[in-house]
XYZ file of C-alpha atoms in Angstrom:
703
model
C 264.267 128.343 94.285
C 263.925 127.767 98.026
C 267.130 126.151 99.273
C 266.549 124.005 102.348
C 269.340 121.533 101.704
C 272.176 120.962 104.135
C 275.243 120.307 102.007
C 277.959 118.012 103.340
C 281.312 119.618 104.004
C 283.666 118.795 101.123
C 286.153 121.590 101.001
C 289.864 120.934 100.957
C 292.500 123.603 101.638
C 293.839 125.041 98.407
C 297.124 123.585 97.248
C 296.623 120.180 98.822
C 296.091 116.885 96.996
C 293.330 114.425 97.662
C 294.255 110.758 97.934
C 291.322 108.653 96.785
C 291.174 104.892 96.780
C 290.032 103.427 93.471
C 289.520 99.675 93.295
C 292.216 99.031 95.886
C 294.644 101.619 94.527
C 295.241 105.323 95.033
C 294.276 108.006 92.562
C 295.455 111.585 92.852
C 292.879 114.283 92.085
C 293.632 117.934 91.639
C 293.753 119.738 94.960
C 291.749 122.829 94.021
C 289.078 123.760 96.513
C 285.939 122.231 95.042
C 282.928 124.517 95.121
C 280.366 125.942 92.721
C 279.725 129.627 92.146
C 276.073 129.129 91.211
C 275.434 132.627 89.856
C 278.488 132.703 87.591
C 277.878 129.181 86.347
C 274.282 130.104 85.567
C 275.500 132.895 83.283
C 277.786 130.462 81.458
C 274.975 127.926 81.024
C 272.506 130.507 79.688
C 274.982 131.317 76.932
C 275.132 134.143 74.419
C 271.468 135.055 74.857
C 271.499 134.958 78.667
C 269.572 138.237 78.992
C 266.949 137.084 76.498
C 266.497 133.808 78.351
C 266.154 135.606 81.681
C 263.518 137.930 80.232
C 261.637 134.961 78.805
C 261.812 133.107 82.120
C 260.478 136.150 83.906
C 257.554 136.196 81.482
C 256.973 132.471 82.037
C 256.252 133.148 85.722
C 252.831 134.438 84.646
C 250.248 131.918 85.979
C 248.107 132.569 82.899
C 250.767 130.772 80.856
C 250.993 127.704 83.098
C 249.511 124.334 82.292
C 246.537 123.304 84.420
C 246.220 119.559 84.978
C 242.827 117.989 84.453
C 241.497 120.274 81.714
C 239.502 118.673 78.930
C 241.121 118.620 75.490
C 238.898 121.463 74.271
C 239.604 123.549 77.371
C 243.345 122.979 77.113
C 243.364 123.917 73.425
C 241.473 127.137 74.024
C 243.696 128.061 76.964
C 246.852 127.599 74.889
C 245.395 129.615 72.004
C 244.719 132.496 74.379
C 248.245 132.122 75.753
C 249.567 132.856 72.254
C 247.832 136.221 72.489
C 249.827 136.945 75.642
C 253.047 136.220 73.725
C 251.876 138.651 71.039
C 251.199 141.339 73.658
C 254.650 140.916 75.216
C 256.330 141.222 71.799
C 257.939 137.806 71.903
C 256.249 136.689 68.684
C 257.961 139.261 66.470
C 261.578 138.646 67.436
C 262.651 136.561 64.405
C 260.794 138.399 61.649
C 262.117 141.083 59.257
C 262.286 144.660 60.450
C 260.224 145.622 57.397
C 257.175 144.006 59.046
C 257.932 145.094 62.610
C 260.276 142.275 63.598
C 263.680 142.339 65.256
C 265.597 139.923 62.976
C 267.107 138.249 66.035
C 267.099 134.600 64.975
C 269.166 133.151 67.798
C 267.442 135.228 70.467
C 264.061 134.183 69.103
C 264.783 130.482 69.552
C 266.411 131.047 72.938
C 263.259 132.805 74.166
C 260.839 130.286 72.700
C 262.726 127.340 74.157
C 262.009 128.761 77.602
C 258.234 128.514 77.065
C 258.507 124.808 77.814
C 258.803 125.749 81.498
C 255.209 127.031 81.299
C 253.595 124.351 79.121
C 255.101 122.286 76.297
C 251.814 122.706 74.409
C 252.402 126.456 74.406
C 255.919 125.872 73.106
C 254.686 123.762 70.200
C 251.589 125.836 69.420
C 253.766 128.945 69.215
C 256.357 127.015 67.250
C 253.750 126.014 64.675
C 252.388 129.551 64.318
C 255.628 131.505 64.151
C 258.408 128.933 63.795
C 256.840 126.844 60.999
C 253.898 128.631 59.351
C 255.386 132.104 59.679
C 258.963 131.008 59.081
C 257.975 129.204 55.872
C 256.436 132.408 54.527
C 259.505 134.363 55.618
C 262.177 131.990 54.291
C 260.452 130.534 51.221
C 258.492 133.622 50.191
C 259.622 136.998 48.904
C 259.024 140.587 50.034
C 255.554 140.704 48.514
C 254.555 137.695 50.608
C 256.157 139.201 53.695
C 254.248 142.458 53.368
C 250.949 140.729 52.590
C 250.843 138.052 55.296
C 253.538 138.329 57.952
C 252.042 141.213 59.979
C 248.847 139.175 60.443
C 250.850 136.042 61.199
C 252.794 137.886 63.904
C 249.662 139.411 65.430
C 247.762 136.096 65.299
C 245.128 137.639 63.038
C 245.892 134.705 60.719
C 246.476 131.511 62.713
C 248.178 129.010 60.447
C 249.208 125.404 59.905
C 252.324 123.890 58.382
C 251.035 121.258 55.969
C 254.016 119.151 55.019
C 253.633 115.656 56.507
C 251.328 113.174 54.763
C 249.841 109.984 56.159
C 251.525 107.882 53.491
C 255.038 109.358 53.430
C 255.926 110.802 56.836
C 259.566 111.874 56.792
C 259.914 111.166 53.061
C 259.083 114.724 52.007
C 260.429 114.311 48.475
C 257.752 111.690 47.749
C 254.742 113.763 48.863
C 251.687 112.990 46.730
C 249.721 116.238 47.052
C 249.839 118.093 43.730
C 249.786 121.759 42.744
C 249.040 121.886 39.032
C 249.297 125.227 37.230
C 246.270 126.284 35.154
C 247.700 128.729 32.630
C 244.306 129.989 31.471
C 243.113 130.854 34.973
C 246.589 131.764 36.234
C 245.937 129.616 39.281
C 247.379 126.577 41.000
C 245.041 123.672 41.674
C 245.888 122.027 45.008
C 244.685 118.438 45.126
C 244.819 115.392 47.421
C 244.666 112.482 44.936
C 244.088 109.679 47.463
C 243.685 109.090 51.186
C 247.369 108.464 51.892
C 248.142 111.953 50.535
C 246.114 113.612 53.308
C 248.171 116.067 55.332
C 248.471 114.647 58.856
C 249.540 115.591 62.403
C 249.288 119.307 61.628
C 249.257 121.672 64.590
C 246.403 124.226 64.404
C 244.666 122.235 61.651
C 241.830 120.779 63.735
C 240.396 124.064 65.039
C 242.288 127.327 64.738
C 244.111 127.566 61.397
C 242.699 129.980 58.842
C 245.493 129.297 56.351
C 248.230 126.754 55.741
C 251.566 126.585 54.003
C 250.996 123.484 51.890
C 253.875 121.479 50.435
C 252.993 119.870 47.117
C 254.494 118.597 43.880
C 254.523 121.578 41.507
C 253.374 120.573 38.019
C 253.478 123.024 35.133
C 253.445 122.384 31.377
C 253.230 118.680 32.145
C 256.527 118.654 34.073
C 256.857 117.937 37.819
C 259.294 120.407 39.334
C 259.378 118.760 42.748
C 258.080 119.849 46.128
C 257.263 123.549 46.580
C 255.305 125.510 49.186
C 252.011 127.356 48.679
C 249.949 129.698 50.843
C 246.437 128.212 50.969
C 243.458 129.692 52.900
C 241.520 126.903 54.682
C 238.889 128.636 56.878
C 236.914 131.861 56.777
C 236.935 134.406 59.599
C 234.058 132.595 61.304
C 236.044 129.368 61.396
C 234.116 127.563 58.643
C 236.021 125.351 56.202
C 236.419 126.872 52.755
C 235.069 125.017 49.682
C 237.151 121.991 48.754
C 239.043 121.891 52.065
C 238.248 119.233 54.639
C 239.628 118.924 58.153
C 239.654 116.052 60.624
C 240.566 116.202 64.292
C 243.369 113.874 65.456
C 241.706 113.807 68.873
C 243.353 112.876 72.155
C 247.100 112.240 71.976
C 249.661 110.810 74.378
C 250.696 114.371 75.225
C 250.547 117.965 73.955
C 246.772 118.017 74.108
C 246.784 121.801 74.152
C 247.694 121.655 70.459
C 244.836 121.004 68.022
C 246.522 118.539 65.687
C 244.506 117.451 62.693
C 244.371 116.488 59.021
C 243.798 118.561 55.903
C 242.770 117.371 52.451
C 242.174 119.409 49.285
C 239.713 118.692 46.491
C 240.924 120.753 43.533
C 241.312 123.903 45.640
C 242.384 126.894 43.552
C 244.823 129.590 44.716
C 246.322 132.504 42.733
C 249.668 131.994 41.000
C 251.183 134.512 43.416
C 250.441 132.178 46.348
C 253.452 130.090 45.334
C 256.228 130.920 47.830
C 258.702 131.537 45.070
C 262.080 132.359 46.547
C 263.635 129.200 45.104
C 261.278 128.427 42.224
C 258.749 130.481 40.258
C 256.117 129.976 37.562
C 255.444 132.807 35.113
C 251.976 133.612 33.821
C 252.651 131.577 30.687
C 253.497 128.497 32.792
C 257.267 128.583 32.322
C 259.310 127.577 35.327
C 262.499 129.239 36.622
C 264.743 128.798 39.620
C 268.029 130.281 40.857
C 269.067 126.707 41.676
C 269.383 124.505 38.623
C 269.676 121.107 40.321
C 266.263 119.789 41.484
C 267.872 117.851 44.319
C 269.885 120.779 45.592
C 266.840 123.042 45.255
C 264.769 120.662 47.369
C 267.340 120.405 50.143
C 267.920 124.165 50.100
C 264.203 124.784 50.650
C 264.029 122.280 53.499
C 267.253 123.609 54.979
C 265.664 127.014 55.568
C 263.280 125.314 58.006
C 266.008 123.781 60.188
C 265.060 125.973 63.147
C 262.443 123.429 64.245
C 265.156 120.862 64.931
C 267.324 123.430 66.676
C 264.516 124.547 68.982
C 263.461 120.986 69.794
C 267.009 120.184 70.900
C 267.005 123.272 73.112
C 263.593 122.757 74.663
C 264.364 119.076 75.302
C 267.534 120.097 77.123
C 265.547 122.507 79.308
C 262.977 119.781 80.057
C 265.785 117.458 81.185
C 267.150 120.242 83.386
C 263.708 120.712 84.957
C 263.266 116.990 85.663
C 266.736 116.600 87.143
C 266.351 119.712 89.278
C 263.146 118.310 90.745
C 264.585 114.812 91.292
C 267.909 115.906 92.774
C 266.290 118.480 95.041
C 263.841 115.853 96.259
C 266.630 113.279 96.634
C 268.545 115.752 98.775
C 265.603 116.090 101.167
C 263.727 112.781 101.192
C 264.943 110.265 103.786
C 264.480 106.506 103.650
C 265.876 103.661 105.799
C 268.290 104.068 108.673
C 271.057 101.581 107.956
C 273.773 103.986 109.115
C 272.104 105.306 112.251
C 269.852 104.121 115.049
C 267.833 107.322 114.883
C 268.160 109.158 111.538
C 267.172 107.855 108.120
C 269.467 108.306 105.128
C 268.968 111.028 102.512
C 268.205 109.325 99.182
C 271.028 111.037 97.341
C 273.527 109.584 99.797
C 272.858 106.115 98.378
C 275.358 105.151 95.695
C 272.701 103.750 93.388
C 270.698 106.970 93.559
C 273.834 108.929 92.671
C 274.596 106.533 89.816
C 271.090 107.010 88.431
C 270.995 110.788 88.446
C 274.494 112.294 88.319
C 275.495 110.790 84.928
C 272.170 112.116 83.568
C 273.122 115.499 85.010
C 276.484 115.307 83.232
C 274.676 114.565 79.972
C 272.327 117.512 80.535
C 275.367 119.773 80.897
C 276.879 118.341 77.705
C 273.625 118.987 75.857
C 273.433 122.519 77.233
C 276.840 123.370 75.804
C 276.200 121.487 72.543
C 272.923 123.296 71.986
C 274.568 126.658 72.574
C 277.035 125.924 69.765
C 274.172 124.818 67.526
C 272.186 127.966 68.319
C 275.145 130.252 67.608
C 275.711 128.487 64.278
C 272.012 128.840 63.439
C 272.076 132.560 64.226
C 275.168 133.133 62.066
C 273.682 131.316 59.079
C 270.298 133.028 59.224
C 271.784 136.454 59.919
C 273.439 136.413 56.489
C 277.064 135.549 57.259
C 276.770 132.171 55.631
C 277.646 130.110 52.603
C 276.259 126.922 51.121
C 278.821 124.969 53.135
C 277.730 126.772 56.309
C 274.111 125.805 55.705
C 275.045 122.181 55.079
C 277.136 122.151 58.243
C 274.212 123.612 60.210
C 271.797 121.014 58.838
C 274.202 118.183 59.679
C 274.877 119.558 63.153
C 271.135 119.912 63.862
C 270.500 116.399 62.526
C 273.154 115.067 64.917
C 272.302 117.051 68.068
C 268.496 116.894 67.928
C 268.228 113.065 68.158
C 270.584 112.711 71.119
C 269.171 115.705 72.992
C 265.588 114.456 72.658
C 266.351 110.800 73.429
C 268.480 111.768 76.404
C 265.808 114.146 77.709
C 263.298 111.296 77.804
C 265.837 109.092 79.574
C 266.527 111.824 82.130
C 262.829 112.442 82.758
C 262.093 108.734 83.157
C 264.982 108.233 85.575
C 263.956 111.354 87.461
C 260.398 110.081 87.712
C 261.498 106.713 89.079
C 263.995 108.322 91.461
C 261.114 110.253 93.039
C 259.066 107.094 93.606
C 255.325 107.545 93.885
C 255.720 111.297 94.291
C 257.276 111.426 90.837
C 254.176 109.802 89.386
C 251.902 112.552 90.673
C 250.937 115.018 87.953
C 251.402 117.956 90.308
C 255.147 117.281 90.367
C 255.451 117.892 86.610
C 257.782 115.068 85.572
C 255.172 112.696 84.088
C 253.566 115.559 82.174
C 256.886 116.619 80.707
C 257.685 113.000 79.852
C 254.381 112.511 78.028
C 254.563 115.784 76.136
C 258.173 115.283 75.048
C 257.611 111.754 73.775
C 256.812 113.133 70.316
C 260.024 115.221 70.285
C 261.938 112.150 69.059
C 259.683 111.802 66.020
C 258.583 115.157 64.667
C 260.761 117.617 62.774
C 262.493 114.491 61.522
C 262.428 111.017 63.050
C 265.625 110.619 65.062
C 266.788 107.514 63.232
C 266.181 109.147 59.850
C 268.152 112.207 60.928
C 271.097 110.117 62.107
C 271.074 108.298 58.783
C 271.454 111.685 57.070
C 274.412 112.427 59.349
C 275.988 109.085 58.467
C 275.671 109.823 54.754
C 277.417 113.155 55.294
C 280.206 111.411 57.213
C 280.654 108.962 54.352
C 280.650 111.793 51.824
C 283.320 113.672 53.759
C 285.352 110.469 54.075
C 285.192 109.696 50.358
C 286.029 113.296 49.402
C 289.482 112.832 50.921
C 290.297 110.407 48.109
C 288.283 111.922 45.244
C 291.338 113.572 43.699
C 293.931 111.285 45.212
C 296.243 109.270 42.995
C 296.956 105.564 43.299
C 299.911 106.296 45.563
C 297.754 108.066 48.151
C 295.178 105.288 48.061
C 297.883 102.661 48.434
C 299.300 104.462 51.453
C 295.819 104.559 52.992
C 295.295 100.831 52.443
C 298.695 100.014 53.946
C 298.034 102.297 56.896
C 294.626 100.772 57.473
C 296.088 97.262 57.362
C 298.807 98.257 59.791
C 296.233 99.799 62.117
C 294.208 96.580 62.075
C 297.339 94.565 62.781
C 298.257 96.858 65.670
C 294.828 96.794 67.297
C 293.717 93.309 66.268
C 296.840 91.429 67.295
C 296.584 92.554 70.871
C 299.772 94.639 70.729
C 297.925 97.702 72.001
C 296.256 95.681 74.736
C 299.622 94.197 75.694
C 301.132 97.675 76.007
C 298.243 98.754 78.218
C 298.537 95.638 80.360
C 302.221 96.295 80.990
C 301.486 99.869 82.047
C 298.448 98.847 84.075
C 300.357 96.293 86.124
C 301.943 99.132 88.040
C 298.798 100.943 89.187
C 295.169 101.120 88.239
C 295.249 104.694 89.450
C 297.974 105.487 86.905
C 295.893 104.109 84.063
C 292.860 106.038 85.346
C 294.935 109.208 85.391
C 295.684 108.728 81.694
C 292.005 108.146 80.919
C 291.141 111.376 82.706
C 293.336 113.326 80.310
C 291.276 115.342 77.836
C 293.370 114.269 74.880
C 293.062 110.568 75.794
C 289.274 110.817 75.937
C 289.251 112.730 72.647
C 291.405 110.083 70.974
C 289.230 107.223 72.203
C 285.968 108.879 71.150
C 287.360 110.081 67.808
C 288.970 106.738 67.052
C 285.622 104.994 67.437
C 283.907 107.346 64.993
C 286.685 107.199 62.418
C 287.001 103.432 62.585
C 283.250 102.904 62.219
C 283.068 105.272 59.221
C 286.115 103.682 57.571
C 284.661 100.206 57.954
C 281.316 101.335 56.523
C 283.021 103.051 53.617
C 284.876 99.838 52.869
C 281.679 97.771 52.889
C 279.789 100.252 50.726
C 282.607 101.151 48.347
C 281.336 98.914 45.547
C 277.734 100.155 45.688
C 278.147 102.431 42.658
C 278.851 99.412 40.445
C 275.721 97.539 41.518
C 272.216 97.710 40.146
C 269.778 100.026 41.920
C 268.136 97.101 43.713
C 271.447 95.540 44.743
C 272.830 98.891 45.917
C 269.692 99.496 47.991
C 269.986 96.035 49.533
C 273.645 96.624 50.361
C 272.891 99.977 51.947
C 269.991 98.515 53.905
C 272.234 95.750 55.241
C 274.433 98.431 56.834
C 271.675 100.755 58.068
C 272.055 99.906 61.734
C 275.827 100.419 61.575
C 275.290 103.725 59.768
C 273.041 105.019 62.513
C 275.410 103.803 65.247
C 278.327 105.583 63.554
C 276.302 108.791 63.353
C 275.355 108.460 67.007
C 279.008 108.015 67.942
C 279.772 111.165 65.950
C 277.018 113.093 67.763
C 278.348 111.914 71.134
C 281.775 113.204 70.145
C 280.208 116.571 69.257
C 278.564 116.712 72.686
C 281.843 115.877 74.403
C 283.734 118.516 72.414
C 281.084 121.115 73.257
C 281.364 120.261 76.966
C 285.143 120.544 76.694
C 284.861 124.021 75.161
C 282.211 124.992 77.697
C 284.527 124.009 80.528
C 287.116 126.458 79.181
C 284.629 129.317 79.649
C 284.527 128.767 83.417
C 286.968 131.044 85.219
C 286.247 130.309 88.891
C 288.750 127.644 89.980
C 286.441 125.825 92.385
C 283.624 125.665 89.858
C 286.022 124.510 87.171
C 287.207 121.680 89.423
C 283.655 120.438 89.961
C 282.805 120.771 86.272
C 285.979 118.916 85.295
C 284.735 115.963 87.353
C 281.323 116.242 85.693
C 283.040 116.407 82.297
C 284.942 113.223 83.125
C 281.722 111.507 84.163
C 280.282 112.330 80.756
C 283.366 111.373 78.749
C 284.207 108.199 80.648
C 280.500 107.388 80.747
C 280.423 107.338 76.942
C 283.402 104.993 76.910
C 281.780 102.835 79.602
C 278.577 102.585 77.514
C 280.600 101.257 74.586
C 283.156 99.127 76.420
C 282.262 96.140 74.252
C 283.444 98.013 71.168
C 286.650 99.204 72.813
C 287.462 95.710 74.089
C 286.582 93.880 70.866
C 288.617 96.324 68.792
C 291.597 96.257 71.127
C 291.424 99.905 72.166
C 291.300 99.137 75.895
C 292.644 96.358 78.049
C 290.235 94.488 80.368
C 291.988 95.941 83.382
C 291.650 99.475 82.120
C 287.990 98.850 81.292
C 287.400 97.782 84.893
C 289.230 100.866 86.098
C 286.826 103.107 84.199
C 283.800 101.791 86.077
C 285.591 101.980 89.415
C 286.699 105.525 88.790
C 283.242 106.539 87.571
C 281.854 105.500 90.952
C 284.497 107.561 92.705
C 283.885 110.618 90.541
C 280.151 110.414 91.146
C 280.758 110.241 94.899
C 282.912 113.375 94.658
C 280.157 115.174 92.794
C 277.395 114.179 95.180
C 277.953 117.125 97.590
C 277.794 119.531 94.635
C 274.728 118.062 92.928
C 272.330 120.640 94.361
C 274.533 123.532 93.290
C 274.839 122.054 89.809
C 271.061 121.939 89.306
C 270.555 125.291 91.030
C 272.912 126.726 88.396
C 270.268 126.030 85.751
C 268.523 129.023 87.285
C 264.943 127.845 87.664
C 262.721 129.546 90.208
C 259.727 128.035 92.018
C 257.367 129.430 89.364
C 259.251 127.437 86.719
C 259.471 124.176 88.671
C 255.982 124.235 90.211
C 256.692 120.850 91.829
C 255.721 120.560 95.510
C 258.440 117.961 96.121
C 261.079 120.484 95.021
C 259.630 123.403 96.979
C 261.175 122.667 100.368
C 257.970 121.025 101.610
C 259.649 117.611 101.747
C 262.509 118.954 103.865
C 260.008 120.466 106.265
C 258.112 117.173 106.499
C 261.307 115.289 107.185
C 262.419 117.737 109.850
C 259.006 117.579 111.498
C 259.252 113.783 111.676
C 262.808 113.856 113.032
C 261.829 116.436 115.642
C 258.843 114.312 116.686
C 260.970 111.224 117.361
C 263.777 113.252 118.932
C 261.351 114.877 121.388
C 259.877 111.493 122.341
C 263.332 110.048 122.970
C 264.339 112.977 125.138
C 261.054 112.843 127.104
C 261.400 109.091 127.581
C 257.961 108.482 126.051
C 259.194 106.540 123.029
C 258.263 102.847 123.148
C 261.054 100.306 123.554
C 261.784 98.263 120.458
C 261.213 94.516 120.835
C 264.657 93.708 119.492
C 266.166 95.984 122.169
C 264.425 93.943 124.900
C 265.622 90.696 123.386
C 269.187 91.974 123.275
C 268.965 93.081 126.912
C 267.662 89.674 128.023
C 270.464 87.890 126.203
C 273.136 90.089 127.748
C 271.608 89.523 131.199
């Protein structure tokens, strides 16, 4: 990008120590020369698939792929559909698919590349995700080689545009309760796909309103009078001319709050017949005589295994949301480094927005979170690649699903928060469509809901945490359980009696800076964040321990009474995962100056999490009031230290002008500001500037 920013001098000779006042006391910071090697940091941030991401970003410079504001819905849809053809021509569409059908079998690289399409147009990202990441991936992961050979080449080439027909109006995220049926007709050797009532209509399906010629339809498989649970079927829905096939009806969802380049719609089926071989039968098959077989005996495990193969949607949403947050923050911080407003500190020059403490407080913690999400997503992507490249086990798949269910909610929520704060920080300019932020904010709104509602996903994470907690005692004898109960009681006595607070108060009386120094320690932050998760899970386990002895209704009521706490515990766990990922990411940085700056950013993230939850830490006796106050004071100081490096930190994301496409981040604002300053400076020097009234008044008084 064009760099027109004048950065304040902040360098300190190597080997010295910086004395910084914090709330009336002194705090010693490491004396490493603080600077950012932008190019090297960019390589670290791009991760394992850095070359793939760079290639994808180069492709995204193509103006034919860029969103054009003001298009009608129909025009936007057609433009995005033609953009998919460009992705086919460049070979990007084939990256994840088997080599047997011309693919590259590069699962991690595929998602890394597709996440970058959000820089061009989020509608392109989702339209491509539906075609190849959902429709095509379902055929690949749930089908067998015969299905691959028959359909995948045309899916890759876009000869068969497709829809992913899972969600129903009446059940949303409750996939196990879908009402669409697929009943096997033994005489005809066909499945009969049927929508029994309105609430069973497939809804919110990308490609369904206009372009899809086929769909992978999820339905309850019924054979020999037995329901075998949800399975997936390949169902043609339109002919080559785009006309609906007999028994299939489509409705257009119309204008949405965002992503209007995607033709979302509904599909319903009136006893539509498909051949028996259209069942995607990797995990469950029906023979010609109607008998059912599956390599997975348990219906519940079979269901979750099938859904688990489609986890890539959650992984890619977390990644694309992180990139969107990076884009918004790059625009806002660049603008804030150039835009001037008010001249409280000078009689002639106005202040740069980012020099105001409140502006720093609004944006720099969001930047720290974006870095945490960048590192967390990289770990998620690596795990995804390992699992889908074959080096996996059932435990690995469960871990991947839990990790995705934890990271996706926070990454998408936090992206919206970053975009909204970025929009507001740019004032009226941020509200202009040409500066991208409002468009990104509108398009990403749905990220928090599809591929699993965020709250539902966190509830799944909480259940896994409880399962892992209870497994520790599954084979334990009464002695082990007794020791746990005693230990828990002692822990409550230690924290609840104020003994821990008293110890902190004694230490804190000497120096707030000393207590801050302890809080800056990586292990202290880890202990505080981990302690919160473990305590919340232990308390929930205690409240829910008797659920197995209750009736179904009573157990459901008990669980429901703890739902909010379950989700909060899962969120705390996800925050810990983000922090740990940032900690590991920091270890990858070799340049000392860059590492110093990132260590401050890491502290802003870690202490920021503690600051967000100070009520919990105070109520549960984990922090003293004085130490809690010290956190906020030190956060302000850290943010001030980071302010001179903010531009370098967003430049390290590596976006070029073709990716940002925001006039306020192009250098135009800096040129406007310099023009204005030069105008007033020239008038002062020429003596043609008018005299201010208050100056005359002051002169009269002094006379």
